Amino acid sequence: MGKDAAQRILFLRDEIRRHDHLYYVLAEPRISDRQYDRLFAELKALEAEYPERVTPDSPTQRVSGRPLEEFATVRHTVPMLSMDNTYNAEELRAFDERVRKGLGSDDYEYVVELKIDGVAISLRYEDGLLVRAATRGDGQTGDDVTVNVRTIRAVPLTLAGLRDEGQRTRDEGLPAVLEVRGEVYMPTSAFEKLNKARTERGEPAFANPRNATAGSLKLLDARITAQRNLAFFAYATGEVEMKASGLRRQASGGRPATRDGEMATKDTGRMPVLHGGDAGEAGMTRLAEDHFTVLTRLKELGLPVNPHIEKASTIDEVIEICNGWAHQRADLDYQIDGMVIKVNRLDQREVLGTTGRAPKWCISYKFAAEQAETVIESIDVQVGKTGTLTPVANLRPVLLAGTTVKRASLHNFDELRRLDARVGDTVLVEKAGEIIPRVVGVRPELRPHGTKEFAVPHKCPECGSPVQKDEGGVYVRCINARCPAQLKERLLYFAGRGQMDIEQLGRALVEQLVDVGLVKDFADLYRLKASDLEPLERMAARSAANVVEAIEQSKTRELWRFVAGLGIRHVGGQSAQILAERFGSLEALMEAD
């Protein structure tokens, strides 16, 4: 290979990376799209001529050439936990009071960020090279979506400071390991363009950008993902490991290497730092001592960081910033569903600590729920996993917070009476936490003549058994433990990702298993054979084998997941973890009083 060609390849790679950084990180493009495409085409042609010069981090290698068969599962080094929500200024002030008491001081400040409505991702860089990208999943484990995330041009394949001079070298300021937590999202303009194309092809449109993003990341063919124009913002770090001079590390999760007897240095204490549904800076080796500086450092490393990040010295300043964005968010080319407020100093975060599921040093502020007006066309009664009967309104379809809503919860029968909601009524609907639609008000002046109150059932609508109301409570329950509707819901919960994580066990299959009598309790799942499943609707030999294999794999889950999956009243994930830790085994727990 000619020296000139080799140097040209290195130059083109650096130029393309530089212009990616200018465009996605600094928002200061220096060349037109056409000029960029010419650079890319020239590099692609040279690498085709000299394939021995192709490296995994070359800009031409973002898109995988063939589809995956399935996504592997990844365990997060630092958990990606969830975060508590607030909905008004009073709740924000209460959060601030808890911070003040927890620190025993008024000497702290906040960082206020936009809460991007996308999909949480963890990026792992080793010696400056992107080696893995994983979804949040259940916070402990997620899906390896590296091939799809590599197609996102806003995600650097190499961190700034890594140089390509014919062999791998790196700036000593780069961490040996850097996990970056952030949000993959679809810009509104890209979403509208995608839906227009899908509609023209006769395909169903995506409900909202978040759903489109999630679907794009779970495509097995990265070539399709590459066409979706996804974007990315970094907002925190996970594991960070700095390394002594001259040390090298194997890629893709390898252990630190040594040279001249030097060992990679790492503080083993860890403290998750979270944003939204995600964990952030580990209390291991840090990029900086405060969060705002961490974000600055991430930007210096070539990672895109949202520009609308502000410091606030008081909770009043926080509230003012949140109120401002409640009105400005319509001007953005991406969706946000609230704000995230974090204590800035990392040492103060360690003092405040976390609960079982969320940190005490940050909180989400959700914007006021959007409301829409529609009409109740009918009312159904659903039976939950613990027998709870819930009235649900079937609505005239209405667009609400980016999705078409056709059903909404009426909570319970006491609330139904309080609202006095009836079939034919015009009602106000909103999304609780912008997720679950619910009826919040009735327009009685628009009520048609002759409507009647909805009667509280005296029997279970699914099995016909008697129902009874909780003593001193509001819920009406079916008291038949063998009720098929309860069993279906219990099985779905048991198989859920936060419990036994049996991915192949969806609603359609569960309903068939119960309806034909193959499954009457949890234990029956583990007696199923592929031959039992093959006769079922939409079930072939391969899919039947996959279901049995998924059930078999669930036998390795932790004890607390099994306990949580049983759906015992008042025993959620955190209580199940406490029980599992206290008793240690299922046998010991079964013998408890």
PDB file of N, CA, C and O in Angstrom, residues 52 59 81 100 107 130 251 333 338 340 355 373 404 414 426 444 496 513 521 523 539 561:
ATOM      1  N   GLU A  52      -7.216  -4.116   4.141  1.00  0.00           N
ATOM      2  CA  GLU A  52      -6.392  -4.380   5.317  1.00  0.00           C
ATOM      3  C   GLU A  52      -6.285  -3.163   6.225  1.00  0.00           C
ATOM      4  O   GLU A  52      -5.854  -3.276   7.383  1.00  0.00           O
ATOM      5  N   PRO A  59     -15.292   5.481  10.546  1.00  0.00           N
ATOM      6  CA  PRO A  59     -16.656   5.986  10.324  1.00  0.00           C
ATOM      7  C   PRO A  59     -17.451   5.154   9.326  1.00  0.00           C
ATOM      8  O   PRO A  59     -18.683   5.170   9.349  1.00  0.00           O
ATOM      9  N   LEU A  81     -30.718   2.668  37.962  1.00  0.00           N
ATOM     10  CA  LEU A  81     -31.922   2.655  38.792  1.00  0.00           C
ATOM     11  C   LEU A  81     -32.953   3.649  38.289  1.00  0.00           C
ATOM     12  O   LEU A  81     -32.761   4.342  37.298  1.00  0.00           O
ATOM     13  N   ARG A 100     -31.762  19.291  52.461  1.00  0.00           N
ATOM     14  CA  ARG A 100     -31.182  20.147  53.498  1.00  0.00           C
ATOM     15  C   ARG A 100     -30.982  19.353  54.797  1.00  0.00           C
ATOM     16  O   ARG A 100     -29.931  19.422  55.434  1.00  0.00           O
ATOM     17  N   ASP A 107     -25.391  24.585  52.292  1.00  0.00           N
ATOM     18  CA  ASP A 107     -24.312  24.819  51.337  1.00  0.00           C
ATOM     19  C   ASP A 107     -24.341  23.748  50.245  1.00  0.00           C
ATOM     20  O   ASP A 107     -23.583  22.773  50.272  1.00  0.00           O
ATOM     21  N   LEU A 130     -15.431   2.586  21.612  1.00  0.00           N
ATOM     22  CA  LEU A 130     -16.756   2.091  21.973  1.00  0.00           C
ATOM     23  C   LEU A 130     -16.785   0.576  21.794  1.00  0.00           C
ATOM     24  O   LEU A 130     -16.590   0.074  20.681  1.00  0.00           O
ATOM     25  N   ALA A 251      -9.937  -5.106  24.708  1.00  0.00           N
ATOM     26  CA  ALA A 251     -11.245  -4.540  24.372  1.00  0.00           C
ATOM     27  C   ALA A 251     -12.361  -5.483  24.795  1.00  0.00           C
ATOM     28  O   ALA A 251     -12.132  -6.638  25.146  1.00  0.00           O
ATOM     29  N   ASP A 333     -36.789  20.492  18.945  1.00  0.00           N
ATOM     30  CA  ASP A 333     -36.985  19.487  17.896  1.00  0.00           C
ATOM     31  C   ASP A 333     -36.932  18.070  18.478  1.00  0.00           C
ATOM     32  O   ASP A 333     -36.617  17.113  17.794  1.00  0.00           O
ATOM     33  N   GLY A 338     -40.402  16.567  31.110  1.00  0.00           N
ATOM     34  CA  GLY A 338     -40.196  17.177  32.411  1.00  0.00           C
ATOM     35  C   GLY A 338     -38.761  17.651  32.557  1.00  0.00           C
ATOM     36  O   GLY A 338     -38.039  17.833  31.565  1.00  0.00           O
ATOM     37  N   VAL A 340     -35.070  17.324  35.205  1.00  0.00           N
ATOM     38  CA  VAL A 340     -34.361  16.527  36.199  1.00  0.00           C
ATOM     39  C   VAL A 340     -33.525  17.462  37.065  1.00  0.00           C
ATOM     40  O   VAL A 340     -32.781  18.294  36.541  1.00  0.00           O
ATOM     41  N   THR A 355     -32.446   5.086  48.163  1.00  0.00           N
ATOM     42  CA  THR A 355     -33.404   4.139  48.719  1.00  0.00           C
ATOM     43  C   THR A 355     -33.210   2.825  47.974  1.00  0.00           C
ATOM     44  O   THR A 355     -32.236   2.662  47.248  1.00  0.00           O
ATOM     45  N   GLU A 373     -60.591  16.076  25.583  1.00  0.00           N
ATOM     46  CA  GLU A 373     -62.025  15.855  25.787  1.00  0.00           C
ATOM     47  C   GLU A 373     -62.515  14.816  24.785  1.00  0.00           C
ATOM     48  O   GLU A 373     -62.204  14.883  23.598  1.00  0.00           O
ATOM     49  N   THR A 404     -52.777   8.049  20.391  1.00  0.00           N
ATOM     50  CA  THR A 404     -54.228   7.936  20.279  1.00  0.00           C
ATOM     51  C   THR A 404     -54.749   7.094  21.438  1.00  0.00           C
ATOM     52  O   THR A 404     -54.347   5.942  21.615  1.00  0.00           O
ATOM     53  N   ASP A 414     -65.713   3.448  43.821  1.00  0.00           N
ATOM     54  CA  ASP A 414     -65.957   4.656  44.609  1.00  0.00           C
ATOM     55  C   ASP A 414     -65.646   5.899  43.784  1.00  0.00           C
ATOM     56  O   ASP A 414     -66.393   6.889  43.807  1.00  0.00           O
ATOM     57  N   THR A 426     -69.469  13.141  28.083  1.00  0.00           N
ATOM     58  CA  THR A 426     -68.259  13.808  27.604  1.00  0.00           C
ATOM     59  C   THR A 426     -67.336  13.973  28.809  1.00  0.00           C
ATOM     60  O   THR A 426     -67.745  14.493  29.851  1.00  0.00           O
ATOM     61  N   PRO A 444     -71.088  17.274  32.884  1.00  0.00           N
ATOM     62  CA  PRO A 444     -72.503  16.875  33.032  1.00  0.00           C
ATOM     63  C   PRO A 444     -73.458  17.697  32.180  1.00  0.00           C
ATOM     64  O   PRO A 444     -74.540  17.218  31.806  1.00  0.00           O
ATOM     65  N   GLY A 496     -42.944 -11.226  33.849  1.00  0.00           N
ATOM     66  CA  GLY A 496     -42.487  -9.879  33.507  1.00  0.00           C
ATOM     67  C   GLY A 496     -41.000  -9.678  33.712  1.00  0.00           C
ATOM     68  O   GLY A 496     -40.338 -10.417  34.453  1.00  0.00           O
ATOM     69  N   LEU A 513     -52.799 -20.656  26.900  1.00  0.00           N
ATOM     70  CA  LEU A 513     -52.386 -21.685  27.865  1.00  0.00           C
ATOM     71  C   LEU A 513     -53.444 -21.895  28.944  1.00  0.00           C
ATOM     72  O   LEU A 513     -53.712 -23.034  29.357  1.00  0.00           O
ATOM     73  N   ASP A 521     -51.469 -23.039  37.295  1.00  0.00           N
ATOM     74  CA  ASP A 521     -50.714 -22.325  38.323  1.00  0.00           C
ATOM     75  C   ASP A 521     -49.293 -22.115  37.814  1.00  0.00           C
ATOM     76  O   ASP A 521     -48.927 -22.583  36.726  1.00  0.00           O
ATOM     77  N   ALA A 523     -46.489 -23.440  38.685  1.00  0.00           N
ATOM     78  CA  ALA A 523     -45.711 -24.670  38.534  1.00  0.00           C
ATOM     79  C   ALA A 523     -45.956 -25.325  37.182  1.00  0.00           C
ATOM     80  O   ALA A 523     -45.053 -25.950  36.604  1.00  0.00           O
ATOM     81  N   MET A 539     -48.104 -20.895  16.658  1.00  0.00           N
ATOM     82  CA  MET A 539     -47.002 -21.540  17.369  1.00  0.00           C
ATOM     83  C   MET A 539     -46.460 -22.675  16.510  1.00  0.00           C
ATOM     84  O   MET A 539     -47.136 -23.666  16.271  1.00  0.00           O
ATOM     85  N   ARG A 561     -36.505 -12.247  42.831  1.00  0.00           N
ATOM     86  CA  ARG A 561     -37.341 -12.123  41.635  1.00  0.00           C
ATOM     87  C   ARG A 561     -38.496 -13.123  41.676  1.00  0.00           C
ATOM     88  O   ARG A 561     -39.625 -12.811  41.275  1.00  0.00           O
TER      89      ARG A 561
END
